[in-house]
């Protein structure tokens, strides 16, 4: 008597195919969500870097540039930075980006500071964005730390 260890049952192939398709869909959705978060991070960092650089350029004292002396009015730079957030990035007074009536992301600043010489404006905080997955109830947190680029005077 021979024992049949592996007996083929009807429908095994369909079940395996459905399980495989399920895992492929989950994998594709996860990769898509990671890519979306990466693109969002790059976009926000680019916009913030632009706002910081424009604020420093605006608030730098022109009268001393000819003598290669940097003089940054940090209060003007900070106020211009917040102004650029609403004008360029389209954020509301709560630093939220709203698109089609839904909140796309929200910025929370931990520190916005600057120094006069060298002319540097630094911004540190966190971006809170919604996720496609309901297991992330708080959403996705993306930290950022942006400083103005160095302006050469020589």
mmCIF file of N, CA, C and O in Angstrom, residues 97-148:
data_model
loop_
_atom_site.group_PDB
_atom_site.id
_atom_site.type_symbol
_atom_site.label_atom_id
_atom_site.label_comp_id
_atom_site.label_asym_id
_atom_site.label_seq_id
_atom_site.Cartn_x
_atom_site.Cartn_y
_atom_site.Cartn_z
ATOM 1 N N UNK A 97 -1.685 73.407 5.116
ATOM 2 C CA UNK A 97 -1.901 73.424 3.672
ATOM 3 C C UNK A 97 -3.213 72.694 3.408
ATOM 4 O O UNK A 97 -3.337 71.499 3.691
ATOM 5 N N UNK A 98 -4.205 73.435 2.903
ATOM 6 C CA UNK A 98 -5.515 72.865 2.632
ATOM 7 C C UNK A 98 -5.703 72.804 1.124
ATOM 8 O O UNK A 98 -5.497 73.791 0.421
ATOM 9 N N UNK A 99 -6.068 71.616 0.637
ATOM 10 C CA UNK A 99 -6.281 71.421 -0.797
ATOM 11 C C UNK A 99 -7.609 70.706 -0.978
ATOM 12 O O UNK A 99 -7.829 69.654 -0.392
ATOM 13 N N UNK A 100 -8.492 71.286 -1.760
ATOM 14 C CA UNK A 100 -9.826 70.736 -2.024
ATOM 15 C C UNK A 100 -10.616 70.498 -0.737
ATOM 16 O O UNK A 100 -11.332 69.512 -0.595
ATOM 17 N N UNK A 101 -10.467 71.404 0.212
ATOM 18 C CA UNK A 101 -11.213 71.324 1.462
ATOM 19 C C UNK A 101 -10.657 70.335 2.478
ATOM 20 O O UNK A 101 -11.196 70.199 3.560
ATOM 21 N N UNK A 102 -9.563 69.650 2.151
ATOM 22 C CA UNK A 102 -8.959 68.689 3.065
ATOM 23 C C UNK A 102 -7.549 69.145 3.434
ATOM 24 O O UNK A 102 -6.839 69.701 2.595
ATOM 25 N N UNK A 103 -7.197 68.909 4.683
ATOM 26 C CA UNK A 103 -5.851 69.272 5.136
ATOM 27 C C UNK A 103 -4.835 68.300 4.535
ATOM 28 O O UNK A 103 -4.903 67.098 4.737
ATOM 29 N N UNK A 104 -3.889 68.867 3.780
ATOM 30 C CA UNK A 104 -2.851 68.039 3.159
ATOM 31 C C UNK A 104 -1.710 67.782 4.146
ATOM 32 O O UNK A 104 -1.247 66.654 4.282
ATOM 33 N N UNK A 105 -1.240 68.852 4.810
ATOM 34 C CA UNK A 105 -0.225 68.728 5.845
ATOM 35 C C UNK A 105 -0.258 69.961 6.740
ATOM 36 O O UNK A 105 -0.892 70.957 6.424
ATOM 37 N N UNK A 106 0.436 69.849 7.870
ATOM 38 C CA UNK A 106 0.491 70.931 8.851
ATOM 39 C C UNK A 106 1.920 71.031 9.356
ATOM 40 O O UNK A 106 2.574 70.026 9.624
ATOM 41 N N UNK A 107 2.412 72.268 9.479
ATOM 42 C CA UNK A 107 3.758 72.503 9.986
ATOM 43 C C UNK A 107 3.689 72.949 11.442
ATOM 44 O O UNK A 107 2.841 73.770 11.795
ATOM 45 N N UNK A 108 4.570 72.412 12.255
ATOM 46 C CA UNK A 108 4.739 72.886 13.624
ATOM 47 C C UNK A 108 6.211 73.214 13.803
ATOM 48 O O UNK A 108 7.068 72.360 13.583
ATOM 49 N N UNK A 109 6.488 74.450 14.201
ATOM 50 C CA UNK A 109 7.860 74.917 14.361
ATOM 51 C C UNK A 109 8.302 74.771 15.808
ATOM 52 O O UNK A 109 7.611 75.212 16.724
ATOM 53 N N UNK A 110 9.466 74.159 16.012
ATOM 54 C CA UNK A 110 10.055 74.066 17.335
ATOM 55 C C UNK A 110 10.917 75.287 17.611
ATOM 56 O O UNK A 110 10.936 75.794 18.722
ATOM 57 N N UNK A 111 11.641 75.721 16.576
ATOM 58 C CA UNK A 111 12.573 76.817 16.765
ATOM 59 C C UNK A 111 12.770 77.551 15.444
ATOM 60 O O UNK A 111 13.037 76.940 14.419
ATOM 61 N N UNK A 112 12.642 78.864 15.500
ATOM 62 C CA UNK A 112 12.980 79.731 14.371
ATOM 63 C C UNK A 112 13.928 80.777 14.939
ATOM 64 O O UNK A 112 13.524 81.631 15.721
ATOM 65 N N UNK A 113 15.193 80.668 14.562
ATOM 66 C CA UNK A 113 16.193 81.571 15.135
ATOM 67 C C UNK A 113 17.155 82.045 14.059
ATOM 68 O O UNK A 113 17.295 81.415 13.012
ATOM 69 N N UNK A 114 17.823 83.141 14.339
ATOM 70 C CA UNK A 114 18.774 83.691 13.384
ATOM 71 C C UNK A 114 19.917 84.384 14.082
ATOM 72 O O UNK A 114 19.823 84.751 15.256
ATOM 73 N N UNK A 115 21.004 84.540 13.343
ATOM 74 C CA UNK A 115 22.157 85.283 13.842
ATOM 75 C C UNK A 115 22.504 86.372 12.841
ATOM 76 O O UNK A 115 22.318 86.198 11.636
ATOM 77 N N UNK A 116 23.009 87.469 13.364
ATOM 78 C CA UNK A 116 23.323 88.620 12.523
ATOM 79 C C UNK A 116 24.608 88.396 11.732
ATOM 80 O O UNK A 116 24.687 88.713 10.562
ATOM 81 N N UNK A 117 25.630 87.894 12.396
ATOM 82 C CA UNK A 117 26.908 87.679 11.726
ATOM 83 C C UNK A 117 27.491 86.364 12.191
ATOM 84 O O UNK A 117 27.866 86.263 13.348
ATOM 85 N N UNK A 118 27.497 85.332 11.423
ATOM 86 C CA UNK A 118 27.123 85.206 10.024
ATOM 87 C C UNK A 118 25.605 85.242 9.850
ATOM 88 O O UNK A 118 24.857 84.895 10.753
ATOM 89 N N UNK A 119 25.192 85.647 8.687
ATOM 90 C CA UNK A 119 23.762 85.796 8.385
ATOM 91 C C UNK A 119 23.142 84.419 8.184
ATOM 92 O O UNK A 119 23.227 83.836 7.112
ATOM 93 N N UNK A 120 22.532 83.904 9.235
ATOM 94 C CA UNK A 120 21.938 82.567 9.189
ATOM 95 C C UNK A 120 20.562 82.615 9.833
ATOM 96 O O UNK A 120 20.394 83.178 10.904
ATOM 97 N N UNK A 121 19.593 82.043 9.156
ATOM 98 C CA UNK A 121 18.259 81.849 9.704
ATOM 99 C C UNK A 121 18.005 80.345 9.696
ATOM 100 O O UNK A 121 18.132 79.701 8.666
ATOM 101 N N UNK A 122 17.687 79.805 10.883
ATOM 102 C CA UNK A 122 17.475 78.371 11.030
ATOM 103 C C UNK A 122 16.041 78.102 11.450
ATOM 104 O O UNK A 122 15.496 78.811 12.294
ATOM 105 N N UNK A 123 15.467 77.073 10.870
ATOM 106 C CA UNK A 123 14.090 76.679 11.161
ATOM 107 C C UNK A 123 14.094 75.185 11.460
ATOM 108 O O UNK A 123 14.642 74.394 10.690
ATOM 109 N N UNK A 124 13.493 74.815 12.597
ATOM 110 C CA UNK A 124 13.423 73.410 12.977
ATOM 111 C C UNK A 124 11.996 73.100 13.383
ATOM 112 O O UNK A 124 11.354 73.900 14.053
ATOM 113 N N UNK A 125 11.499 71.955 12.949
ATOM 114 C CA UNK A 125 10.130 71.591 13.291
ATOM 115 C C UNK A 125 9.742 70.242 12.727
ATOM 116 O O UNK A 125 10.586 69.423 12.364
ATOM 117 N N UNK A 126 8.429 70.043 12.636
ATOM 118 C CA UNK A 126 7.877 68.766 12.183
ATOM 119 C C UNK A 126 6.696 69.015 11.254
ATOM 120 O O UNK A 126 5.912 69.929 11.486
ATOM 121 N N UNK A 127 6.593 68.193 10.236
ATOM 122 C CA UNK A 127 5.448 68.203 9.332
ATOM 123 C C UNK A 127 4.558 67.031 9.715
ATOM 124 O O UNK A 127 5.033 65.914 9.904
ATOM 125 N N UNK A 128 3.276 67.306 9.858
ATOM 126 C CA UNK A 128 2.292 66.260 10.133
ATOM 127 C C UNK A 128 1.415 66.115 8.894
ATOM 128 O O UNK A 128 0.771 67.069 8.483
ATOM 129 N N UNK A 129 1.424 64.913 8.325
ATOM 130 C CA UNK A 129 0.634 64.644 7.124
ATOM 131 C C UNK A 129 -0.253 63.430 7.372
ATOM 132 O O UNK A 129 0.050 62.574 8.197
ATOM 133 N N UNK A 130 -1.350 63.375 6.645
ATOM 134 C CA UNK A 130 -2.248 62.232 6.776
ATOM 135 C C UNK A 130 -1.670 61.038 6.026
ATOM 136 O O UNK A 130 -0.868 61.186 5.114
ATOM 137 N N UNK A 131 -2.120 59.857 6.423
ATOM 138 C CA UNK A 131 -1.655 58.626 5.806
ATOM 139 C C UNK A 131 -2.823 57.908 5.151
ATOM 140 O O UNK A 131 -3.976 58.086 5.528
ATOM 141 N N UNK A 132 -2.512 57.056 4.188
ATOM 142 C CA UNK A 132 -3.539 56.238 3.555
ATOM 143 C C UNK A 132 -4.025 55.138 4.481
ATOM 144 O O UNK A 132 -5.128 54.632 4.331
ATOM 145 N N UNK A 133 -3.194 54.777 5.445
ATOM 146 C CA UNK A 133 -3.500 53.666 6.329
ATOM 147 C C UNK A 133 -4.098 54.176 7.634
ATOM 148 O O UNK A 133 -3.595 55.111 8.242
ATOM 149 N N UNK A 134 -5.154 53.537 8.072
ATOM 150 C CA UNK A 134 -5.824 53.972 9.301
ATOM 151 C C UNK A 134 -5.088 53.541 10.553
ATOM 152 O O UNK A 134 -5.429 54.011 11.636
ATOM 153 N N UNK A 135 -4.077 52.699 10.424
ATOM 154 C CA UNK A 135 -3.322 52.303 11.614
ATOM 155 C C UNK A 135 -2.464 53.452 12.129
ATOM 156 O O UNK A 135 -2.093 53.473 13.291
ATOM 157 N N UNK A 136 -2.175 54.417 11.258
ATOM 158 C CA UNK A 136 -1.446 55.615 11.671
ATOM 159 C C UNK A 136 -2.464 56.700 11.988
ATOM 160 O O UNK A 136 -2.715 57.590 11.189
ATOM 161 N N UNK A 137 -3.058 56.650 13.158
ATOM 162 C CA UNK A 137 -4.109 57.604 13.536
ATOM 163 C C UNK A 137 -3.572 59.029 13.614
ATOM 164 O O UNK A 137 -4.262 59.977 13.287
ATOM 165 N N UNK A 138 -2.348 59.180 14.082
ATOM 166 C CA UNK A 138 -1.748 60.505 14.212
ATOM 167 C C UNK A 138 -1.230 61.014 12.869
ATOM 168 O O UNK A 138 -0.884 62.171 12.755
ATOM 169 N N UNK A 139 -1.140 60.162 11.905
ATOM 170 C CA UNK A 139 -0.594 60.549 10.616
ATOM 171 C C UNK A 139 0.897 60.262 10.573
ATOM 172 O O UNK A 139 1.431 59.519 11.390
ATOM 173 N N UNK A 140 1.552 60.900 9.636
ATOM 174 C CA UNK A 140 2.981 60.701 9.438
ATOM 175 C C UNK A 140 3.702 61.954 9.900
ATOM 176 O O UNK A 140 3.312 63.070 9.553
ATOM 177 N N UNK A 141 4.764 61.768 10.686
ATOM 178 C CA UNK A 141 5.562 62.892 11.169
ATOM 179 C C UNK A 141 6.876 62.926 10.393
ATOM 180 O O UNK A 141 7.589 61.924 10.336
ATOM 181 N N UNK A 142 7.169 64.089 9.796
ATOM 182 C CA UNK A 142 8.401 64.268 9.038
ATOM 183 C C UNK A 142 9.173 65.425 9.672
ATOM 184 O O UNK A 142 8.759 66.584 9.558
ATOM 185 N N UNK A 143 10.287 65.156 10.348
ATOM 186 C CA UNK A 143 11.062 66.249 10.942
ATOM 187 C C UNK A 143 11.847 67.007 9.872
ATOM 188 O O UNK A 143 12.228 66.448 8.842
ATOM 189 N N UNK A 144 12.087 68.290 10.127
ATOM 190 C CA UNK A 144 12.915 69.082 9.221
ATOM 191 C C UNK A 144 13.797 70.022 10.027
ATOM 192 O O UNK A 144 13.457 70.432 11.135
ATOM 193 N N UNK A 145 14.942 70.329 9.467
ATOM 194 C CA UNK A 145 15.902 71.269 10.057
ATOM 195 C C UNK A 145 16.549 72.006 8.896
ATOM 196 O O UNK A 145 17.423 71.468 8.213
ATOM 197 N N UNK A 146 16.113 73.243 8.673
ATOM 198 C CA UNK A 146 16.533 74.020 7.510
ATOM 199 C C UNK A 146 17.328 75.232 7.983
ATOM 200 O O UNK A 146 16.936 75.897 8.932
ATOM 201 N N UNK A 147 18.431 75.514 7.298
ATOM 202 C CA UNK A 147 19.208 76.728 7.547
ATOM 203 C C UNK A 147 19.463 77.415 6.224
ATOM 204 O O UNK A 147 19.550 76.768 5.180
ATOM 205 N N UNK A 148 19.593 78.726 6.294
ATOM 206 C CA UNK A 148 19.857 79.476 5.067
ATOM 207 C C UNK A 148 21.244 79.125 4.550
ATOM 208 O O UNK A 148 22.142 78.796 5.321
#
